[in-house]
Amino acid sequence: MAGFTLLDGRLACDGIPVADIAAGTGTPVYVYSASLIRGAHAALDAAFAAYPHTIHYALKANSTLAILRLIRGLATGADANSGGEIEAALRAGFEPSQIVFTGVGKTRDELDRAVALGMKAINIESDGEADRIDALARARGVKARVALRVNPDIEANTHAHISTGQRFNKFGVPIEFAAPLLRRLAGKPGLEVVGLHLHLGSQMLDVEPLGAAARALAALARDVRDAGLRLEHLDVGGGLGIGYDGAAHGSPAEYASAVLPAVRPTGLHLLLEPGRFIVAAAGILVGRVADTKAYAGSPRFIILDTGMTELIRPMLYDAFHRIVAVAPREGEQQQCEVVGPLCETSDTLGHQRQFGPVEVDDLIAVLDAGAYGFVMASNYNRRRMPAEVLVDGGSWRVVRKRQSYGDLFRNEE
Ligand code: LLP
């Protein structure tokens, strides 16, 4: 049975009881289903099958090496957002020519490394960055392949913290300045302009803004091509959302029908940078009930051994994640606050949730935690980073050990 299902009333991952995994690893632990990652990738790939495209998986969503190796095996590319993510992609076996390097505020060291490696494209964020890449490439006697990241000034209809494509956002070059800049870049001996790039936002369930962004990018491509610039690709970024409430939303097919009509007439190769869509539903965060309390006049609290240090999305974006008991007990449902152990009131994973009876040591799973979960974890309150498990082909293995106290203090005087 693929994915997270109930097996004899208990939560299982690809047929393996989650309780068996937690008994082996302890909690908190992230558990990932390889079959769900393959399935999400295949669904997206199939939706775009009618047009030449490459999926450049956005490492920022989850860059655990075992997950990256799995994704590299699906014949995709990578989108790296920092020197560390380039390193992760290389260690997972991606070739530099399969990696696009995006990101606002790339340092000179990061740019120099990218130039030396020879990436598929460095996505340029500003005039100044273009000049720095040109100088670094000339110093090495090479031409750096670059794409220009434009800011199309289109509302993404998502949470303000993860909306990136409007004028007041720090990302990219406002689209009306793009054509003159591209002409200027074409004359630079250290640069080879190969593409145009944008990323509008994340967790987008309405695909129309993605269509509008693709139209804006395609129009720009036509303009600059008429001016004699030879492009290879259009990179429309990531952003396709998932149904955190468990319902189906914004399917890959709808996404493709929003984007392809704009891109097709250009004939340019299409790059996609999905992160969340590939991994979000494929991961859960498993914790244990550490305590419960219910006093008259206060909410009933379920206090877990996991919270904002392992999964910060609910606190940072008011994000909703379903929370379930791994082995639900019979009994009356009651309204609860599902909270973590950290010394922060914002450390609430689930507000006003209906829960049946729970007891200390019961296992609880937070669903759809595969994207922007572990990667955003921290050591706040001197907590150790959790373990991660990958379930594949009927067996499970620890792909990242829980941090030890030795790890926690290693770099200190
Ligand atoms: N490409 C670029 C340039 C990006 O900035 C992003 C995400 C992606 C691709 C991948 O987007 P996706 O397909 O995953 O939506 N921490 C937030 C999400 C931040 C996304 C930042 N950029 C969250 O937990 O919702």
PDB file of N, CA and C and ligand atoms in Angstrom, residues 58 60-61 79 81 102 149 161-162 164 171 197-199 201-203 237-240 244 273-277 313 317 371-372 376, ligand 1:
ATOM      1  N   ALA A  58      13.691  21.845  -6.507  1.00  0.00           N
ATOM      2  CA  ALA A  58      14.178  22.919  -5.631  1.00  0.00           C
ATOM      3  C   ALA A  58      14.638  22.316  -4.300  1.00  0.00           C
ATOM      4  N   LYS A  60      15.674  23.520  -1.674  1.00  0.00           N
ATOM      5  CA  LYS A  60      15.321  24.172  -0.412  1.00  0.00           C
ATOM      6  C   LYS A  60      14.173  23.462   0.286  1.00  0.00           C
ATOM      7  N   ALA A  61      13.331  22.750  -0.465  1.00  0.00           N
ATOM      8  CA  ALA A  61      12.182  22.088   0.162  1.00  0.00           C
ATOM      9  C   ALA A  61      12.625  20.928   1.055  1.00  0.00           C
ATOM     10  N   ASP A  79      17.653  22.723  -8.466  1.00  0.00           N
ATOM     11  CA  ASP A  79      17.682  24.173  -8.267  1.00  0.00           C
ATOM     12  C   ASP A  79      18.299  24.403  -6.897  1.00  0.00           C
ATOM     13  N   ASN A  81      20.016  27.048  -4.005  1.00  0.00           N
ATOM     14  CA  ASN A  81      19.807  28.426  -3.579  1.00  0.00           C
ATOM     15  C   ASN A  81      20.947  28.971  -2.719  1.00  0.00           C
ATOM     16  N   THR A 102      20.086  29.749  -8.080  1.00  0.00           N
ATOM     17  CA  THR A 102      19.216  30.911  -7.883  1.00  0.00           C
ATOM     18  C   THR A 102      19.543  31.549  -6.543  1.00  0.00           C
ATOM     19  N   ARG A 149      16.733  36.676 -13.804  1.00  0.00           N
ATOM     20  CA  ARG A 149      15.509  36.521 -13.019  1.00  0.00           C
ATOM     21  C   ARG A 149      14.733  37.819 -13.053  1.00  0.00           C
ATOM     22  N   HIS A 161       4.271  35.930   3.189  1.00  0.00           N
ATOM     23  CA  HIS A 161       5.665  35.562   3.453  1.00  0.00           C
ATOM     24  C   HIS A 161       6.277  34.705   2.348  1.00  0.00           C
ATOM     25  N   ILE A 162       5.447  34.085   1.526  1.00  0.00           N
ATOM     26  CA  ILE A 162       5.990  33.207   0.486  1.00  0.00           C
ATOM     27  C   ILE A 162       5.548  33.668  -0.901  1.00  0.00           C
ATOM     28  N   THR A 164       6.644  36.154  -3.929  1.00  0.00           N
ATOM     29  CA  THR A 164       7.957  36.690  -4.303  1.00  0.00           C
ATOM     30  C   THR A 164       7.959  37.553  -5.551  1.00  0.00           C
ATOM     31  N   PHE A 171      13.045  40.168  -4.880  1.00  0.00           N
ATOM     32  CA  PHE A 171      13.553  39.202  -5.850  1.00  0.00           C
ATOM     33  C   PHE A 171      13.555  39.707  -7.293  1.00  0.00           C
ATOM     34  N   HIS A 197      14.209  33.737 -16.197  1.00  0.00           N
ATOM     35  CA  HIS A 197      13.739  33.021 -15.015  1.00  0.00           C
ATOM     36  C   HIS A 197      12.778  33.886 -14.213  1.00  0.00           C
ATOM     37  N   LEU A 198      11.834  33.242 -13.552  1.00  0.00           N
ATOM     38  CA  LEU A 198      11.044  33.920 -12.527  1.00  0.00           C
ATOM     39  C   LEU A 198      10.555  32.889 -11.539  1.00  0.00           C
ATOM     40  N   HIS A 199      10.187  33.360 -10.372  1.00  0.00           N
ATOM     41  CA  HIS A 199       9.519  32.517  -9.377  1.00  0.00           C
ATOM     42  C   HIS A 199       8.524  33.421  -8.672  1.00  0.00           C
ATOM     43  N   GLY A 201       5.984  32.628  -6.330  1.00  0.00           N
ATOM     44  CA  GLY A 201       5.562  32.410  -4.950  1.00  0.00           C
ATOM     45  C   GLY A 201       5.417  30.924  -4.721  1.00  0.00           C
ATOM     46  N   SER A 202       4.977  30.579  -3.534  1.00  0.00           N
ATOM     47  CA  SER A 202       4.942  29.174  -3.160  1.00  0.00           C
ATOM     48  C   SER A 202       3.552  28.821  -2.637  1.00  0.00           C
ATOM     49  N   GLN A 203       3.259  27.531  -2.585  1.00  0.00           N
ATOM     50  CA  GLN A 203       1.955  27.041  -2.105  1.00  0.00           C
ATOM     51  C   GLN A 203       0.816  27.751  -2.851  1.00  0.00           C
ATOM     52  N   GLY A 237      10.163  28.725 -12.525  1.00  0.00           N
ATOM     53  CA  GLY A 237      10.251  28.601 -11.072  1.00  0.00           C
ATOM     54  C   GLY A 237       9.393  27.464 -10.546  1.00  0.00           C
ATOM     55  N   GLY A 238       9.082  27.560  -9.250  1.00  0.00           N
ATOM     56  CA  GLY A 238       8.255  26.522  -8.615  1.00  0.00           C
ATOM     57  C   GLY A 238       6.933  27.119  -8.209  1.00  0.00           C
ATOM     58  N   GLY A 239       6.332  26.577  -7.175  1.00  0.00           N
ATOM     59  CA  GLY A 239       5.164  27.220  -6.610  1.00  0.00           C
ATOM     60  C   GLY A 239       3.890  26.418  -6.537  1.00  0.00           C
ATOM     61  N   LEU A 240       3.808  25.297  -7.258  1.00  0.00           N
ATOM     62  CA  LEU A 240       2.556  24.531  -7.225  1.00  0.00           C
ATOM     63  C   LEU A 240       2.311  24.018  -5.801  1.00  0.00           C
ATOM     64  N   TYR A 244      -3.139  20.884   1.939  1.00  0.00           N
ATOM     65  CA  TYR A 244      -2.791  20.536   3.328  1.00  0.00           C
ATOM     66  C   TYR A 244      -4.016  20.064   4.120  1.00  0.00           C
ATOM     67  N   GLU A 273      10.837  24.453 -11.426  1.00  0.00           N
ATOM     68  CA  GLU A 273      11.606  24.320 -10.166  1.00  0.00           C
ATOM     69  C   GLU A 273      10.679  23.950  -9.008  1.00  0.00           C
ATOM     70  N   PRO A 274       9.987  22.832  -9.100  1.00  0.00           N
ATOM     71  CA  PRO A 274       9.082  22.486  -8.003  1.00  0.00           C
ATOM     72  C   PRO A 274       9.857  21.974  -6.799  1.00  0.00           C
ATOM     73  N   GLY A 275       9.406  22.341  -5.625  1.00  0.00           N
ATOM     74  CA  GLY A 275       9.975  21.781  -4.402  1.00  0.00           C
ATOM     75  C   GLY A 275       8.879  21.071  -3.652  1.00  0.00           C
ATOM     76  N   ARG A 276       7.982  21.895  -3.097  1.00  0.00           N
ATOM     77  CA  ARG A 276       6.911  21.370  -2.253  1.00  0.00           C
ATOM     78  C   ARG A 276       6.121  20.235  -2.914  1.00  0.00           C
ATOM     79  N   PHE A 277       5.732  20.442  -4.191  1.00  0.00           N
ATOM     80  CA  PHE A 277       4.845  19.457  -4.802  1.00  0.00           C
ATOM     81  C   PHE A 277       5.471  18.056  -4.820  1.00  0.00           C
ATOM     82  N   ARG A 313       6.537  25.671  10.192  1.00  0.00           N
ATOM     83  CA  ARG A 313       5.548  26.239   9.260  1.00  0.00           C
ATOM     84  C   ARG A 313       4.285  26.761   9.952  1.00  0.00           C
ATOM     85  N   TYR A 317       3.935  30.741   9.234  1.00  0.00           N
ATOM     86  CA  TYR A 317       2.986  31.122   8.168  1.00  0.00           C
ATOM     87  C   TYR A 317       1.536  30.833   8.547  1.00  0.00           C
ATOM     88  N   ALA A 371       8.079  18.825   2.995  1.00  0.00           N
ATOM     89  CA  ALA A 371       8.699  20.018   2.406  1.00  0.00           C
ATOM     90  C   ALA A 371       8.794  21.112   3.453  1.00  0.00           C
ATOM     91  N   TYR A 372       9.925  21.806   3.507  1.00  0.00           N
ATOM     92  CA  TYR A 372      10.139  22.917   4.432  1.00  0.00           C
ATOM     93  C   TYR A 372       9.898  22.473   5.884  1.00  0.00           C
ATOM     94  N   MET A 376      14.083  23.486   7.760  1.00  0.00           N
ATOM     95  CA  MET A 376      13.911  24.712   8.549  1.00  0.00           C
ATOM     96  C   MET A 376      14.025  24.430  10.044  1.00  0.00           C
TER      97      MET A 376
HETATM   98  N1  LLP B   1      12.415  28.332  -7.119  1.00  0.00           N
HETATM   99  C1  LLP B   1      12.685  29.425  -6.390  1.00  0.00           C
HETATM  100  C2  LLP B   1      13.535  30.479  -6.960  1.00  0.00           C
HETATM  101  C3  LLP B   1      12.156  29.551  -5.094  1.00  0.00           C
HETATM  102  O1  LLP B   1      12.407  30.646  -4.375  1.00  0.00           O
HETATM  103  C4  LLP B   1      11.356  28.516  -4.570  1.00  0.00           C
HETATM  104  C5  LLP B   1      10.806  28.610  -3.209  1.00  0.00           C
HETATM  105  C6  LLP B   1      11.123  27.373  -5.362  1.00  0.00           C
HETATM  106  C7  LLP B   1      11.664  27.337  -6.642  1.00  0.00           C
HETATM  107  C8  LLP B   1      10.308  26.221  -4.894  1.00  0.00           C
HETATM  108  O2  LLP B   1       8.998  26.584  -4.618  1.00  0.00           O
HETATM  109  P1  LLP B   1       7.900  25.471  -4.277  1.00  0.00           P
HETATM  110  O3  LLP B   1       7.650  24.660  -5.517  1.00  0.00           O
HETATM  111  O4  LLP B   1       8.422  24.636  -3.184  1.00  0.00           O
HETATM  112  O5  LLP B   1       6.730  26.266  -3.879  1.00  0.00           O
HETATM  113  N2  LLP B   1       9.326  27.921   3.607  1.00  0.00           N
HETATM  114  C9  LLP B   1       8.094  28.208   2.891  1.00  0.00           C
HETATM  115  C10 LLP B   1       8.287  28.141   1.403  1.00  0.00           C
HETATM  116  C11 LLP B   1       9.360  29.064   0.889  1.00  0.00           C
HETATM  117  C12 LLP B   1       9.564  28.928  -0.591  1.00  0.00           C
HETATM  118  C13 LLP B   1      10.678  29.755  -1.069  1.00  0.00           C
HETATM  119  N3  LLP B   1      10.999  29.611  -2.458  1.00  0.00           N
HETATM  120  C14 LLP B   1       7.012  27.274   3.376  1.00  0.00           C
HETATM  121  O6  LLP B   1       7.267  26.448   4.265  1.00  0.00           O
HETATM  122  O7  LLP B   1       5.869  27.347   2.908  1.00  0.00           O
END
